[in-house]
PDB file of C-alpha atoms in Angstrom:
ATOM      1  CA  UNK I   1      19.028  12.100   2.645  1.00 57.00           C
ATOM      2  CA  UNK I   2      17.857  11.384  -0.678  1.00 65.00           C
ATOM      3  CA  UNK I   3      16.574  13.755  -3.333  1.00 85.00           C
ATOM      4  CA  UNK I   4      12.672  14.113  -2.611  1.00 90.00           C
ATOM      5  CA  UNK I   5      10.534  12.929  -5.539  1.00 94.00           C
ATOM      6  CA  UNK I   6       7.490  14.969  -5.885  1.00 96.00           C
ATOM      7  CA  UNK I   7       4.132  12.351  -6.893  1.00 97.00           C
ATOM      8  CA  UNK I   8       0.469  13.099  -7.964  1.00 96.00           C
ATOM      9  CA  UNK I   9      -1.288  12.158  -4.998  1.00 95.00           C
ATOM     10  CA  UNK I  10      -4.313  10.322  -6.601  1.00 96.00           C
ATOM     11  CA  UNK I  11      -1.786   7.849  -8.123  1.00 97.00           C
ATOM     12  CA  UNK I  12      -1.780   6.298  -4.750  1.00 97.00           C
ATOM     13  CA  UNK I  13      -4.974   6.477  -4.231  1.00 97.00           C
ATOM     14  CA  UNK I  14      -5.363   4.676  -7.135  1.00 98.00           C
ATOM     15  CA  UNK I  15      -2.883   1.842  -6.928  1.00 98.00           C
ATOM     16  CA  UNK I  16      -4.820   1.517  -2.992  1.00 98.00           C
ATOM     17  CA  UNK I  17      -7.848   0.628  -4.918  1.00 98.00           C
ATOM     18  CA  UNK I  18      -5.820  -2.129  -6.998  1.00 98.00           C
ATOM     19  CA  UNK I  19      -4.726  -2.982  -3.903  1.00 98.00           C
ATOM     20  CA  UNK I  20      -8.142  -3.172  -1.977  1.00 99.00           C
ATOM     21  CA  UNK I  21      -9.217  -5.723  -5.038  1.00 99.00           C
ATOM     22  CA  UNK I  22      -6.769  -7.989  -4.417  1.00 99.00           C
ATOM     23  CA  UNK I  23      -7.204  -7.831  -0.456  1.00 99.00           C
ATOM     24  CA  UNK I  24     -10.511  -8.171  -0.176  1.00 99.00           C
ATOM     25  CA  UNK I  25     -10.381 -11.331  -2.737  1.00 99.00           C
ATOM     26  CA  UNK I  26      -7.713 -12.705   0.145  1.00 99.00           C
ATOM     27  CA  UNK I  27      -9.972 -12.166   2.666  1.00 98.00           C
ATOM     28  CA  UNK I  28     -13.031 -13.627   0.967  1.00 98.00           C
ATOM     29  CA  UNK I  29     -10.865 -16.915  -0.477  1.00 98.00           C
ATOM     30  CA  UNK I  30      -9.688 -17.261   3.093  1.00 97.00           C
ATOM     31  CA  UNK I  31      -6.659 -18.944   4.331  1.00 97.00           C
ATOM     32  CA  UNK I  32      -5.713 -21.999   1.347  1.00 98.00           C
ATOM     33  CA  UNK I  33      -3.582 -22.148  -1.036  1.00 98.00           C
ATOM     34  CA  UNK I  34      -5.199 -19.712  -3.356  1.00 98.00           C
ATOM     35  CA  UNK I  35      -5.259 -17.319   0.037  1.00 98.00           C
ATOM     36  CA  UNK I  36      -1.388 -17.572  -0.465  1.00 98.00           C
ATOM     37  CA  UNK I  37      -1.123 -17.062  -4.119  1.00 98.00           C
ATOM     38  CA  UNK I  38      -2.988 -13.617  -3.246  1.00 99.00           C
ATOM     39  CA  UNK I  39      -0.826 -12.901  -0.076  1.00 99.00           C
ATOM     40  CA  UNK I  40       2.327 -13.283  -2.760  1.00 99.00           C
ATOM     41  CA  UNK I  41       0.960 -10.888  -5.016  1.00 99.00           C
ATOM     42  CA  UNK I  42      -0.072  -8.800  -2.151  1.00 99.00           C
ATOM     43  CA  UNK I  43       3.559  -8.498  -1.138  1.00 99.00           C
ATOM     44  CA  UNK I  44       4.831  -8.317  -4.732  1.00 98.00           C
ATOM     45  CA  UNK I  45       2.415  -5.387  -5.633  1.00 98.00           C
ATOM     46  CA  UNK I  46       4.403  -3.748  -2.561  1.00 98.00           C
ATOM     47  CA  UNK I  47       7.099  -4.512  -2.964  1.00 98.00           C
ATOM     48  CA  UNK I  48       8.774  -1.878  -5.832  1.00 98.00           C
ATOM     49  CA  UNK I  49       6.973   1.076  -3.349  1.00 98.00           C
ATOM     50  CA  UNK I  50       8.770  -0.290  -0.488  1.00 98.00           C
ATOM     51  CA  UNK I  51      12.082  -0.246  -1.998  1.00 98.00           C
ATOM     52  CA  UNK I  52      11.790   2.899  -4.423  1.00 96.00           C
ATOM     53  CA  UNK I  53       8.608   4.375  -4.047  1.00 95.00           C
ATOM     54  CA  UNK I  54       4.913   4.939  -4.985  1.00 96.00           C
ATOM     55  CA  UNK I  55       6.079   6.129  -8.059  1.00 96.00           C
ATOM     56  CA  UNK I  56       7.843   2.381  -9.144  1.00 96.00           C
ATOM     57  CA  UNK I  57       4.624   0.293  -8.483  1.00 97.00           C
ATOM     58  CA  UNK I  58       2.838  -1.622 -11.518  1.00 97.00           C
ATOM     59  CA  UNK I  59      -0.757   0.382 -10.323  1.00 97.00           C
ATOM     60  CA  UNK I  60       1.288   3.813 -10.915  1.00 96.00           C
ATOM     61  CA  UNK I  61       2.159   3.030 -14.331  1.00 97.00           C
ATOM     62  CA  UNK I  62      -1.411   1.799 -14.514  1.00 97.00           C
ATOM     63  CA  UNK I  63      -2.357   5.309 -13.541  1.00 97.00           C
ATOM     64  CA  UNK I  64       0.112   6.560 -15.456  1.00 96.00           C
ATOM     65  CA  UNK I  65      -0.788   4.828 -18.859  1.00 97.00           C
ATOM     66  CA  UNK I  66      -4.998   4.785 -18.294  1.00 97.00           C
ATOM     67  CA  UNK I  67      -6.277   6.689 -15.457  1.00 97.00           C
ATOM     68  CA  UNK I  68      -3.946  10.294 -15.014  1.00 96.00           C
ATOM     69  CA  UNK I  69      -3.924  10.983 -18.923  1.00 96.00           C
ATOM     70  CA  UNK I  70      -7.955  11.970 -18.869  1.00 96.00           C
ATOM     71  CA  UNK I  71      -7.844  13.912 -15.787  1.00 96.00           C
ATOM     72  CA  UNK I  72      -6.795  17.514 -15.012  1.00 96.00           C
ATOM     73  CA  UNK I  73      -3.103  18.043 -13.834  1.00 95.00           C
ATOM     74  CA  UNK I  74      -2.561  17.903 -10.188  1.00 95.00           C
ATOM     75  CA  UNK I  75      -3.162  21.175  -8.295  1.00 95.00           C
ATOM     76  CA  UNK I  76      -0.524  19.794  -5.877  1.00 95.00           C
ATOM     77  CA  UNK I  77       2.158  17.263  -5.595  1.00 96.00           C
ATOM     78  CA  UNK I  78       3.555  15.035  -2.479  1.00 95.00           C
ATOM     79  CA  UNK I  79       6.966  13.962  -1.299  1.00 95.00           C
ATOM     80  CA  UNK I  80       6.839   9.971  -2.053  1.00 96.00           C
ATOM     81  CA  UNK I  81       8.757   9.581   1.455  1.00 96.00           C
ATOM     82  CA  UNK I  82       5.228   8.664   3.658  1.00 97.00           C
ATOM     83  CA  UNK I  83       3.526   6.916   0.716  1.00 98.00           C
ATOM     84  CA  UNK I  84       6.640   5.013   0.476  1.00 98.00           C
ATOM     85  CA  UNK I  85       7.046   4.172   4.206  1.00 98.00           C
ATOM     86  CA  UNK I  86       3.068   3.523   3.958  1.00 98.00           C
ATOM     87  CA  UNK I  87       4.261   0.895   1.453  1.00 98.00           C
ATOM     88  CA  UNK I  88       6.740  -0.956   3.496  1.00 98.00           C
ATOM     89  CA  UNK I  89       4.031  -1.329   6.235  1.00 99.00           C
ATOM     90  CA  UNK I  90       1.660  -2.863   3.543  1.00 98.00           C
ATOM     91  CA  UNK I  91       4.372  -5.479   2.638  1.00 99.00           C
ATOM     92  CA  UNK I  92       5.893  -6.065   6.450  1.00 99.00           C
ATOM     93  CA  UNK I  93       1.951  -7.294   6.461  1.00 99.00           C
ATOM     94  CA  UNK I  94       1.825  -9.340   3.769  1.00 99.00           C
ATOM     95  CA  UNK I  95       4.781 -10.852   4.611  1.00 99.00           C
ATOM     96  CA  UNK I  96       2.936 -11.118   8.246  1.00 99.00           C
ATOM     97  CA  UNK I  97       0.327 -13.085   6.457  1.00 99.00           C
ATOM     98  CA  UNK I  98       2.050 -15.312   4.221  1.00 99.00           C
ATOM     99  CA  UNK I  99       3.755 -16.188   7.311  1.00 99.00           C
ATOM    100  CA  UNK I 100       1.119 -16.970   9.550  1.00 99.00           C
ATOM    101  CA  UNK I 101       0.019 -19.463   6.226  1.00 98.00           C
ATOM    102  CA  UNK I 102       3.375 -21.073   7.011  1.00 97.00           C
ATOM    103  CA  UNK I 103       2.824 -21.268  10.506  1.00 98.00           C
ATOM    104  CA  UNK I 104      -0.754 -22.460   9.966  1.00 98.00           C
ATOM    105  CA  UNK I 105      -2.127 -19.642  12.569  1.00 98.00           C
ATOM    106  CA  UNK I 106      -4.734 -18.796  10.594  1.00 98.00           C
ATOM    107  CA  UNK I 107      -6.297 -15.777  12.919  1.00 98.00           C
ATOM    108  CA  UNK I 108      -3.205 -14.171  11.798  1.00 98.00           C
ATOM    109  CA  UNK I 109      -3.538 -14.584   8.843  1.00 99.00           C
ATOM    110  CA  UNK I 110      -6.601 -13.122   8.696  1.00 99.00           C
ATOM    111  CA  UNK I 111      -5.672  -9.929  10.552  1.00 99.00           C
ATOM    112  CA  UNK I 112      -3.274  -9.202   8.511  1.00 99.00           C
ATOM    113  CA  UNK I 113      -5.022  -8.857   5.667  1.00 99.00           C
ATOM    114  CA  UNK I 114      -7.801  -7.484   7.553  1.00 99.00           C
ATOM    115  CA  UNK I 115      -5.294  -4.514   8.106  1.00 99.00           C
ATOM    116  CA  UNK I 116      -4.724  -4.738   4.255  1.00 99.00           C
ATOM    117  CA  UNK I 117      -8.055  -4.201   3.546  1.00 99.00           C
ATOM    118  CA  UNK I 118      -8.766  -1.236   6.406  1.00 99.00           C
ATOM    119  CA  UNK I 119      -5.800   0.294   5.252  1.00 98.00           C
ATOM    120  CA  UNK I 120      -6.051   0.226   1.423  1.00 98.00           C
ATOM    121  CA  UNK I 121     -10.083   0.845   2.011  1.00 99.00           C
ATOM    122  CA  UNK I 122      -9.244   3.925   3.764  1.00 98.00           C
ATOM    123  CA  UNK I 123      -7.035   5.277   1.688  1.00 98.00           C
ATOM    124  CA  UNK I 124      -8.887   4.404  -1.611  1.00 98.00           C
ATOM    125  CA  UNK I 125     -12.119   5.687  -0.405  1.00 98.00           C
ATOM    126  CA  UNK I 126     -11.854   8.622   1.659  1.00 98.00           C
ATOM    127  CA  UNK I 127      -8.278   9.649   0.328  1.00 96.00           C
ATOM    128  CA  UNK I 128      -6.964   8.776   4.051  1.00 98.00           C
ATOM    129  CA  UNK I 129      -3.732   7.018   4.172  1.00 98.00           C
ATOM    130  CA  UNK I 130      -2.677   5.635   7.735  1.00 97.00           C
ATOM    131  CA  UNK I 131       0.556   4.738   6.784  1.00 97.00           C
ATOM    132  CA  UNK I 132       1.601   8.234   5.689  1.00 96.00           C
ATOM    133  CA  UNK I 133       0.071   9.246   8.915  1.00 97.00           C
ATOM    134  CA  UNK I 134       1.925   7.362  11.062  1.00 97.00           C
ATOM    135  CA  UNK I 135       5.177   8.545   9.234  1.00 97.00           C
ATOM    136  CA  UNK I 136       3.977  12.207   9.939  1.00 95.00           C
ATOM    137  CA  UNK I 137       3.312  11.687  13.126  1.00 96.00           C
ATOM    138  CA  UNK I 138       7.006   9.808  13.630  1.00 95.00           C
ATOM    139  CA  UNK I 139       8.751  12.528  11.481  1.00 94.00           C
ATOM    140  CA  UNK I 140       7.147  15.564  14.019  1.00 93.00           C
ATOM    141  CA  UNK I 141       7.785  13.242  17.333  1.00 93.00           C
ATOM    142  CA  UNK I 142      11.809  13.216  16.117  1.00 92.00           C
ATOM    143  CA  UNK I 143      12.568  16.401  14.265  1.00 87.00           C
ATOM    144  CA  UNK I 144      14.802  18.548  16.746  1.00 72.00           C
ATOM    145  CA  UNK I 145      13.406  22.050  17.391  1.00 56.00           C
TER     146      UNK I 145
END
C-alpha cells in the first residue's frame, strides 16, 4: 500500500467549489458543443486527483498559492486516499458525460453532470463529500476483523 499523504481538508473543499463553477456552467450551456468543451475540462480538472491525488489538482495549488496562505493552519489533516477515490468517481462521470455527447443521449448527459453538480455542491457547501463516503463505507464493509 502506498505511503498515506496527509491533506488540509478545506483544499478540497475548495477545488469542489472550482469544480461546482464549471458544472453548473455545463448544466446551464446544456448539451452542444460548448457543453463538451466544459465536460473536457470537467474530466481534465479530475483527472491529476484521480491518478495522484487531491493534493496534484490545479484548484489545490490554487488553494495553495491564494486561498490557504491567509487562513489559520489546519487543526487536522486527512489521508488523500477517499478524496482521491472521490476524484476518480468525478472523472468516471465526466467521462460518462462526454460520452453520452458522443452517443447523442442527451438525458445522460445531463445526469451526469447533474451528479457533478450534487456532488461538488455538497461537498463545497456543507463540507460533505459523497465520494469519500462511499470509500468509507467500502473500506469498513472489507476490512477483516
Amino acid at each position: 500500500m502506498a505511503k498515506d499523504i496527509r491533506i488540509d481538508p478545506r483544499g478540497p473543499r475548495f477545488g469542489a467549489a472550482v469544480t461546482l463553477v464549471f458544472a453548473v456552467a455545463a448544466l446551464v450551456v446544456g448539451a452542444n458543443n460548448v457543453g463538451l468543451v466544459l465536460s473536457f475540462l470537467l474530466a481534465a480538472l479530475f483527472l491529476p486527483g484521480a491518478i495522484v491525488g487531491p493534493q496534484a489538482t490545479v484548484q489545490s495549488a490554487m488553494f495553495a498559492r491564494w486561498v490557504r496562505p491567509r487562513l489559520a493552519p489546519p487543526t487536522e489533516t486527512e489521508s488523500f486516499r477517499a478524496p482521491r477515490f472521490a476524484q476518480q468517481v468525478g472523472l468516471a462521470f465526466a467521462v460518462l458525460a462526454i460520452l453520452f455527447l458522443a452517443l447523442n443521449v442527451v438525458v445522460g448527459y445531463f445526469i451526469a453532470i447533474g451528479f457533478i453538480v450534487l456532488a461538488s455542491f455538497l461537498n463545497s457547501v456543507f463540507d460533505f463529500c459523497m465520494g469519500c463516503e462511499v470509500y468509507l463505507l467500502a473500506t469498513r464493509a472489507t476490512r477483516r476483523a
